[in-house]
Short mmCIF file of C-alpha atoms in Angstrom, two decimals:
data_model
loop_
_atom_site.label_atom_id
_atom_site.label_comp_id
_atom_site.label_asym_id
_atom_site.label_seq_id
_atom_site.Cartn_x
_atom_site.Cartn_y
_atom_site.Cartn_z
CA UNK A 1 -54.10 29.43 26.17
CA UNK A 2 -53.70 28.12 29.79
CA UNK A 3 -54.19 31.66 31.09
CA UNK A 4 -57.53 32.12 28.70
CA UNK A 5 -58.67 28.62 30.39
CA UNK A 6 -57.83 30.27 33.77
CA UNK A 7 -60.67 33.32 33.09
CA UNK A 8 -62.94 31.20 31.86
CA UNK A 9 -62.98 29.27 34.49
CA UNK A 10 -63.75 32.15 36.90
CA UNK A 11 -66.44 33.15 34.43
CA UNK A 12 -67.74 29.81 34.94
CA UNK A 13 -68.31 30.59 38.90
CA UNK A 14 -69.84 33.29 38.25
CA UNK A 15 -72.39 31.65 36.23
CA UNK A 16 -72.87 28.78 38.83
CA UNK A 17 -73.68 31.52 41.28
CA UNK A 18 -75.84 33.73 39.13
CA UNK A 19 -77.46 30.52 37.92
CA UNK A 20 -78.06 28.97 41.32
CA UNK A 21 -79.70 32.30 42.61
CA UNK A 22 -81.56 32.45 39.35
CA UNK A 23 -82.72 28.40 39.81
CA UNK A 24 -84.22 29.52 43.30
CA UNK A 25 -88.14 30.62 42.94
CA UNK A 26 -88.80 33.52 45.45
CA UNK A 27 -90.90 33.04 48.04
CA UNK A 28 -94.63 31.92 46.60
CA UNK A 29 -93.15 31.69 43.58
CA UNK A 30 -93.86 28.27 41.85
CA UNK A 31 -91.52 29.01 39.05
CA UNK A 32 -87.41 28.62 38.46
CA UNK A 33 -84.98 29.33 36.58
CA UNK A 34 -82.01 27.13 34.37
CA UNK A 35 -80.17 24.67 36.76
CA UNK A 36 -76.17 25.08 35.42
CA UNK A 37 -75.24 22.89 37.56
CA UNK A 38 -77.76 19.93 36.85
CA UNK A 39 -77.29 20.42 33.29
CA UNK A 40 -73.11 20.50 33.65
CA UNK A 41 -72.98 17.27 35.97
CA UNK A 42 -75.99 15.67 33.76
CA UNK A 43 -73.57 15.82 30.64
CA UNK A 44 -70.16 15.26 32.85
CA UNK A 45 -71.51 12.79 35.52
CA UNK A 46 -72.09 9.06 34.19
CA UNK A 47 -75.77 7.60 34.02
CA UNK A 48 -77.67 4.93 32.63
CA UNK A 49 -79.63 6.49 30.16
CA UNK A 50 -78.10 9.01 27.28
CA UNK A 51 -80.47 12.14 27.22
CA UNK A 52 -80.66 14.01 23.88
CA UNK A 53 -82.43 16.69 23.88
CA UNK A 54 -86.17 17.73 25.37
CA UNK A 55 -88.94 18.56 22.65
CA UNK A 56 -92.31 20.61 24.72
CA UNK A 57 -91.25 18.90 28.38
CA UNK A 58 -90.37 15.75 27.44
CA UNK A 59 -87.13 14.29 27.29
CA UNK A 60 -85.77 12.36 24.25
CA UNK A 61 -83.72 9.63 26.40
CA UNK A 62 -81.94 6.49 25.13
CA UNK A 63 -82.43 4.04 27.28
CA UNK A 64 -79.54 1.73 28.04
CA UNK A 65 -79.38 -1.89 29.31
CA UNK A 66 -78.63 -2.43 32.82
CA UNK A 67 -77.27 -5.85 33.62
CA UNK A 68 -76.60 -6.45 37.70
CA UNK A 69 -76.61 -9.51 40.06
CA UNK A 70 -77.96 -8.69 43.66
CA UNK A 71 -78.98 -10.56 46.08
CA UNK A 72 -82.40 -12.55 44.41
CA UNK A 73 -79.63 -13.45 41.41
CA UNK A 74 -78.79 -11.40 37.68
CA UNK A 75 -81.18 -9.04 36.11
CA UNK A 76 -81.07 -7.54 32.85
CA UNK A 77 -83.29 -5.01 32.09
CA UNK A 78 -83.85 -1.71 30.43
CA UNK A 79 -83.12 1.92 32.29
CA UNK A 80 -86.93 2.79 31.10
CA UNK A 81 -87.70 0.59 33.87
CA UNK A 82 -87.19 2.78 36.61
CA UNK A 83 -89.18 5.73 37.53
CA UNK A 84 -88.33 9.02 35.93
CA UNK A 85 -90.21 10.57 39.10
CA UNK A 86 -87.99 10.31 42.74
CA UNK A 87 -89.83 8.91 45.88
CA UNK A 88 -89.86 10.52 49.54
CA UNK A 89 -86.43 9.63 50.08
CA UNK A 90 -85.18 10.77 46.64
CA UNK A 91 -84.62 7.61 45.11
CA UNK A 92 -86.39 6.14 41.68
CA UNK A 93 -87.71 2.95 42.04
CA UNK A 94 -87.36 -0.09 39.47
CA UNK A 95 -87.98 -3.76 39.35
CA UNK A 96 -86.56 -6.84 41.56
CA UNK A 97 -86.08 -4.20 44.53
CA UNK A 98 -83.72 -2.04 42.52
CA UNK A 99 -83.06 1.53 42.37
CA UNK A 100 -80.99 4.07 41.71
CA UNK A 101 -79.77 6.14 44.85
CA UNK A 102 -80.26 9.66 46.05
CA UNK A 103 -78.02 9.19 48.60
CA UNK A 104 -74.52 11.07 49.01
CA UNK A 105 -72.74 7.95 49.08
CA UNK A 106 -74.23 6.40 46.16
CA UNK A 107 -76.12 9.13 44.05
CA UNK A 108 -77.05 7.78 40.53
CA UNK A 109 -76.11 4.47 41.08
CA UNK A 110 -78.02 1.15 41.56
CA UNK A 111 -78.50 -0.29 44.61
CA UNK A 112 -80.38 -2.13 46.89
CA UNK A 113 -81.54 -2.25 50.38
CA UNK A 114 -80.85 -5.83 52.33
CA UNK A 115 -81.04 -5.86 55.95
CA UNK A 116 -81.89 -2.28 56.45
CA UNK A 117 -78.69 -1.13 54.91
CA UNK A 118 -77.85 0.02 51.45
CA UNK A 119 -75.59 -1.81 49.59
CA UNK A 120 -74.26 -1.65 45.44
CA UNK A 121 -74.77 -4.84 43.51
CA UNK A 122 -72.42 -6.13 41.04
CA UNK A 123 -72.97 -3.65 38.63
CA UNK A 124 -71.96 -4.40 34.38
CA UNK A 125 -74.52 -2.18 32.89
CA UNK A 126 -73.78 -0.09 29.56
CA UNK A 127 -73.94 3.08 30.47
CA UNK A 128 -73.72 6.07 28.81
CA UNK A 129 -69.70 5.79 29.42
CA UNK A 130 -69.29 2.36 28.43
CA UNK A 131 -71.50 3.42 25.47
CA UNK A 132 -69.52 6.00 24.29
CA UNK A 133 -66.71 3.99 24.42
CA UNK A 134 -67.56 1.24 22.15
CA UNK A 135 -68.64 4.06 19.84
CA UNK A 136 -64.86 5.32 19.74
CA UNK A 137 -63.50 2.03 19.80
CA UNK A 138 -65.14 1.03 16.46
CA UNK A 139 -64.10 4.43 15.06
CA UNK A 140 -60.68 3.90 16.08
CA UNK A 141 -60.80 0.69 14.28
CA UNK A 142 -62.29 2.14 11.11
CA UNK A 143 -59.45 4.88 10.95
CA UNK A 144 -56.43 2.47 11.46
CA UNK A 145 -58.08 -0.51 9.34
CA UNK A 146 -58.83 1.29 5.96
CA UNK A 147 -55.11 2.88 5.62
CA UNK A 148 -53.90 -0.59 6.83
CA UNK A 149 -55.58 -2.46 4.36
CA UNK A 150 -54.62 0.44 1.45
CA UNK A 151 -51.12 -0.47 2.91
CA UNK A 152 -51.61 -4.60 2.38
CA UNK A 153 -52.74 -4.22 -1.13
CA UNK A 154 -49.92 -1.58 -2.63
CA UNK A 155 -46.48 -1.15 -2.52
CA UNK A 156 -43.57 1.45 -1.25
CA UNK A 157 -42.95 2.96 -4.60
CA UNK A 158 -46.81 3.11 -5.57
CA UNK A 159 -48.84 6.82 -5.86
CA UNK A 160 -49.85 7.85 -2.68
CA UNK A 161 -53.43 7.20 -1.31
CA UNK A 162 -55.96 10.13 -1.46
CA UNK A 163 -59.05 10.98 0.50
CA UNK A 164 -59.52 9.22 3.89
CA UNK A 165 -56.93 7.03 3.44
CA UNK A 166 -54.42 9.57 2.53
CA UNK A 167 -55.44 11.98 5.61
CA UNK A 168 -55.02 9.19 7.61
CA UNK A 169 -51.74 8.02 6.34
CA UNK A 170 -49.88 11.74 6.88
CA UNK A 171 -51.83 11.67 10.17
CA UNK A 172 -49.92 8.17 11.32
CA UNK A 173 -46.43 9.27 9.31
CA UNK A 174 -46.64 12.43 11.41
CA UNK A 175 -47.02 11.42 14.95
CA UNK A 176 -44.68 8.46 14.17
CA UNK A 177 -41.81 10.54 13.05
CA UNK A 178 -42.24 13.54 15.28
CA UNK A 179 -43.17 12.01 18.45
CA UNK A 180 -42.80 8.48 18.77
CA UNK A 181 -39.56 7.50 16.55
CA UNK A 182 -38.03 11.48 17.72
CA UNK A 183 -37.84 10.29 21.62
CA UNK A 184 -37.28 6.57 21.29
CA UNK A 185 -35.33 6.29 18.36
CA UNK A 186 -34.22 2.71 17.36
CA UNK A 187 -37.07 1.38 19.58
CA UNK A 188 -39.60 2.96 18.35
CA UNK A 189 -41.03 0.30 16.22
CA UNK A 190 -41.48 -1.78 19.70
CA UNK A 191 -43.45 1.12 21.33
CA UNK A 192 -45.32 2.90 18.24
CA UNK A 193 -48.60 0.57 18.23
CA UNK A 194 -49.36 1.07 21.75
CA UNK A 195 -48.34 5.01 21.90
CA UNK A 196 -50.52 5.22 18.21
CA UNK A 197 -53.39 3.37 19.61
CA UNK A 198 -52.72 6.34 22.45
CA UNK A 199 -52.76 9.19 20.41
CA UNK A 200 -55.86 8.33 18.30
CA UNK A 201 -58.44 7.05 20.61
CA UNK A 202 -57.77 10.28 23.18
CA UNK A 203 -58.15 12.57 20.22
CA UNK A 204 -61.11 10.77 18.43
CA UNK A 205 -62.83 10.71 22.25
CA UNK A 206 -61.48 14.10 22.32
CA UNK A 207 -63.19 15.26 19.48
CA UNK A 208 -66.74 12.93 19.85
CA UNK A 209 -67.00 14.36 23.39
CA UNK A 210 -67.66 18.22 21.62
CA UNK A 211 -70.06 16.83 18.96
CA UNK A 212 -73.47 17.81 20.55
CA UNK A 213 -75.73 15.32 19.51
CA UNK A 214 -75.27 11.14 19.49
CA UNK A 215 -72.94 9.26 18.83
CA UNK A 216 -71.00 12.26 20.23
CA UNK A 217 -71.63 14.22 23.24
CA UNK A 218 -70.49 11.78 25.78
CA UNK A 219 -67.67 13.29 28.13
CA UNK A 220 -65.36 9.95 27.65
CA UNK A 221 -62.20 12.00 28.57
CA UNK A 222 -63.60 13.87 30.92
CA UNK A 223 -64.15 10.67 33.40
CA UNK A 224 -61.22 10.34 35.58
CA UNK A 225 -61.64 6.02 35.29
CA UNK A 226 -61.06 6.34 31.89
CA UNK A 227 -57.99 8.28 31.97
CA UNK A 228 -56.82 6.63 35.17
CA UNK A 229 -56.53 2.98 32.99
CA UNK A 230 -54.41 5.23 29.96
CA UNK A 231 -52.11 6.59 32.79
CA UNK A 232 -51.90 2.65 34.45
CA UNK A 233 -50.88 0.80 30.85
CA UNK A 234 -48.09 3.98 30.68
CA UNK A 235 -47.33 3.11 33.94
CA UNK A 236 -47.14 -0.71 33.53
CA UNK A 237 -44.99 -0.64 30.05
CA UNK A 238 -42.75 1.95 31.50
CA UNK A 239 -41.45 -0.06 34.76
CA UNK A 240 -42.12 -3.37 32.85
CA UNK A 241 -39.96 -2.99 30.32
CA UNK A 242 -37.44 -0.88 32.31
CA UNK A 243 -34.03 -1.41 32.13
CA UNK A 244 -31.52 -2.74 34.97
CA UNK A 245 -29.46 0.85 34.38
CA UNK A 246 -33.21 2.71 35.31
CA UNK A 247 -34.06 0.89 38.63
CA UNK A 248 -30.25 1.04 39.77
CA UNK A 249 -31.13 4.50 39.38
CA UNK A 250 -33.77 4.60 41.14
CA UNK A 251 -32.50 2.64 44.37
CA UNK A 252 -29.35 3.30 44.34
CA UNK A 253 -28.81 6.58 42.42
CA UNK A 254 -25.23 7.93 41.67
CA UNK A 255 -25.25 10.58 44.22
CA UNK A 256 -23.05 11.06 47.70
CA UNK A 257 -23.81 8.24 49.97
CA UNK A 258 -24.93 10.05 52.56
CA UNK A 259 -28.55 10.66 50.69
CA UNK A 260 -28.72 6.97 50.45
CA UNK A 261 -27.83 5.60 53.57
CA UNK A 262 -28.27 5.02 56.52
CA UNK A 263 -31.26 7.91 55.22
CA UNK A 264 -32.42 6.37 51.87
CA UNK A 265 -33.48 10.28 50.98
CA UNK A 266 -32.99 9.86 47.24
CA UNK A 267 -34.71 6.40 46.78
CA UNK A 268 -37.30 7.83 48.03
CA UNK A 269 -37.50 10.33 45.85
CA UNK A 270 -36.80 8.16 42.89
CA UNK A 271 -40.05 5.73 43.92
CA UNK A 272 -42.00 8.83 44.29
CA UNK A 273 -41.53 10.13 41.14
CA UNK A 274 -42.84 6.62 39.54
CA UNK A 275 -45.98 7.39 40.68
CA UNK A 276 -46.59 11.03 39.78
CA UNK A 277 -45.78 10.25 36.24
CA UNK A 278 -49.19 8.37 35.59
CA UNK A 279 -50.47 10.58 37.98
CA UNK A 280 -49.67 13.67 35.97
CA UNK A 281 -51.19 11.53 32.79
CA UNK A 282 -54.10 11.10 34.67
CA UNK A 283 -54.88 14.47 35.90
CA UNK A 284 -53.49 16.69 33.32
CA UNK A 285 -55.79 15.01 30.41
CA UNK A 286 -59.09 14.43 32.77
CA UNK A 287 -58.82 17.96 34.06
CA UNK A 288 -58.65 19.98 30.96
CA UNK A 289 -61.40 17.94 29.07
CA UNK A 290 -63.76 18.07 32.02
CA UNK A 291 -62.81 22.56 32.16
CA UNK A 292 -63.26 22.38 28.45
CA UNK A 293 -67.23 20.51 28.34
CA UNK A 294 -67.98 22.63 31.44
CA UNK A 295 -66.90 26.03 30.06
CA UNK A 296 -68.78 25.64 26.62
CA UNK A 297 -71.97 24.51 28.23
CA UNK A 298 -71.54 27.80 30.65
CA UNK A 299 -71.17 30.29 27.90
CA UNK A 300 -74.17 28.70 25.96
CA UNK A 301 -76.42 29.01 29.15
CA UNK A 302 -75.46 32.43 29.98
CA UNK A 303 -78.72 33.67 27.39
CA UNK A 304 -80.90 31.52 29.87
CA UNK A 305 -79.53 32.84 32.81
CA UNK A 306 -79.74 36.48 31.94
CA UNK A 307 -83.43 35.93 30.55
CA UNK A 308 -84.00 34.81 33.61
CA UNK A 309 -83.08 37.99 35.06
CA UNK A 310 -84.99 40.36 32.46
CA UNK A 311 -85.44 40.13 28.50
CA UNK A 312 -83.19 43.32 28.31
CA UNK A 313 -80.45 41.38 30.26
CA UNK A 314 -80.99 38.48 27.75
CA UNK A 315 -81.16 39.96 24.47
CA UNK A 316 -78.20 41.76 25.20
CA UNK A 317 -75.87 38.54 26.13
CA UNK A 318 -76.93 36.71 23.54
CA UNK A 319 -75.21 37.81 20.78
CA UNK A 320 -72.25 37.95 23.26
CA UNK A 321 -72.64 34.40 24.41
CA UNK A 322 -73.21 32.80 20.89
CA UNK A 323 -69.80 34.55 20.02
CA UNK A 324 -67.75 33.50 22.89
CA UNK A 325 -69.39 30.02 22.48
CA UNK A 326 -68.04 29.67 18.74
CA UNK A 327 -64.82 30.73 20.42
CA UNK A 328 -64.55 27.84 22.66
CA UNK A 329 -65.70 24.93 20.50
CA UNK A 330 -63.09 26.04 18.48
CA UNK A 331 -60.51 26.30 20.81
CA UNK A 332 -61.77 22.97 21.75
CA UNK A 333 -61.23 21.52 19.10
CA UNK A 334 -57.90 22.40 19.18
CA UNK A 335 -57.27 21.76 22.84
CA UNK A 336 -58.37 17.83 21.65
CA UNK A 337 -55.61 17.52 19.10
CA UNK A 338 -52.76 19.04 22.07
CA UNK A 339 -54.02 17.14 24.34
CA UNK A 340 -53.87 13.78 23.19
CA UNK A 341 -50.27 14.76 21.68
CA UNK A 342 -48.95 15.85 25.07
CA UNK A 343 -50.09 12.56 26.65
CA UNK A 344 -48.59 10.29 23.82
CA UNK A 345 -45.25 12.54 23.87
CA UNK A 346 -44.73 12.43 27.65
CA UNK A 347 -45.84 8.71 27.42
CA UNK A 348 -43.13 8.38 25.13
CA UNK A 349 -40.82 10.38 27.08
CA UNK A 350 -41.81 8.71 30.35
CA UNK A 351 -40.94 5.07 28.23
CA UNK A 352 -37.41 6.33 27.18
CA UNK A 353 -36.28 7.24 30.37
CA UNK A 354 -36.72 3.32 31.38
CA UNK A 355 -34.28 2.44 28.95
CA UNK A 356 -31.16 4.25 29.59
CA UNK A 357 -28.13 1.69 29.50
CA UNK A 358 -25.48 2.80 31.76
CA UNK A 359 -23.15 5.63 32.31
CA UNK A 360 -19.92 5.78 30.56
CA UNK A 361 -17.16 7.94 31.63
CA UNK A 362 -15.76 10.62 28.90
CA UNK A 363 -12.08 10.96 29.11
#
């Protein structure tokens, strides 16, 4: 799979390039063609407004509330407010001096100019992120409240639940038994809400972020903030909850002297590796959603790129890029389910190596 992910991704480049050359009107030539790379940062990038879909020109946009305090005090205020049209220096204008940037510092974000200079209010606005996110949220709830409440109401020995209820129930038995109780054994009833709570918001995010029209359709995963806070709560319960056995190990290891002192070599070591667990989290999950979103949307422009080139060109890939576009939402869909195991498993893992308890000499 990684090496399939590995050609698509050079396929990918070669889109961007053919697309980019194809986006760039000849001389005298008032036309274009398709922007890849607006529409792949349009759906990956955050923003505050949630496009659908465009209908002859014009866009069908949700418009999200944008709550900041600048300088003249709070605003809240909807997204429709500012201009869908950029001004000379590439920004779009809204009310109370507001606007969001063209600049490379701050492109697509709010800000505002005092003094001469551009600075970023304190921004709280709902954006399409933060939107999405509520939107799993309450679906997390719904899929962990209705089996719990089955659960409240029956007992052991009763039939089991069918339907929702009972899909859910297997669901939570399985990753319970094989992942969570599997690596931390007697503890696992400590850890299992949080590494549950894990598994099923990354794979319902997983899953909402390949559904092409709203609720779904927002890259949640594929935003490195959002995976960044999942590696830092792994990272917090890990060291928090460590034992005194796992930081002796980790400042002063059971190895020769010499790599500890006067040289503390292997400390080092030790403290470096904290960090590159989360950081692995972090990465490994962002990276592969992000891929994932920006390969599909690749293979399903390649029929506008090649029309762009000629209608024999097009006609041709079509067929070729519907296939190969099937192909990847269902991989997808696959790749959603592995990855949100792999990060509750090695967030598991990552937990039971904090609580080792000593070494004890065997005769």
């Amino acid at each position: 799979m990684r090496y399939i992910k590995h050609l698509l991704c050079i396929l990918f480049v070669a889109l961007a390039t053919m697309s980019t050359k194809a986006a760039a009107p000849e001389a005298g030539d008032k036309g274009g063609g398709i922007d890849l790379q607006g529409i792949l940062w349009g759906h990956i990038l955050d923003s505050y407004e949630w496009h659908i879909t465009t209908i002859n020109g014009h866009g069908v946009i949700l418009h999200l509330p944008v709550i900041v305090k600048s300088s003249t005090g709070w605003h809240v205020f909807s997204s429709s407010k500012f201009a869908e049209e950029k001004d000379a220096n590439g920004n779009r204008p809204g009310p109370y001096g507001l606007y969001i940037s063209g600049s490379a510092e701050n492109e697509n974000k709010i800000c505002e100019t005092v003094g001469g200079d551009e600075v970023r209010p304190f921004d709280i606005s709902i954006t399409k992120t933060v939107a999405v996110l509520f939107i799993d949220a309450i679906l997390l709830l719904i899929c962990v409240l209705v089996p719990a409440r089955w659960c409240r109401k029956h007992k052991p020995d009763d039939p089991a639940p069918k339907g929702f209820t009972g899909l859910m129930t297997m669901f939570i038995m399985y990753i319970y038994d094989e992942v969570v109780k599997a690596t931390l054994g007697k503890e696992a009833d400590k850890y299992a809400p949080y590494l549950l709570t894990c598994f099923f918001f990354i794979f319902i995010a997983n899953l909402m972020g390949i559904v092409p029209f709203p609720p779904g359709g927002g890259n949640l995963t594929g935003n490195i903030t959002c995976t960044m806070f999942l590696a830092l709560c792994t990272f917090i319960i890990t060291n928090v909850t460590g034992t005194k056995a796992y930081w002796k190990d980790i400042f002063w290891p059971e190895v020769p002297t010499w790599l500890k002192a006067p040289v503390p070599l292997m400390p080092f070591i030790e403290i470096f590796s904290i960090f590159t667990k989360p950081l692995a989290l972090m990465i490994g999950l962002y990276a592969n959603m992000m891929a994932g979103h920006a390969i599909a949307l690749s293979l399903a422009c390649i029929i506008f790129i090649m029309f762009g080139i000629n209608a024999v060109a097009g006609a041709s890939m079509t067929v070729v890029s519907v296939l190969m576009s099937v192909f990847m939402m269902l991989l997808e869909v696959l790749v959603c389910f592995i990855q949100a195991l792999v990060f509750t498993m090695l967030s598991a893992v990552f937990i039971s190596l904090a609580h080792v308890h000593g070494h004890t000499a065997k005769e």
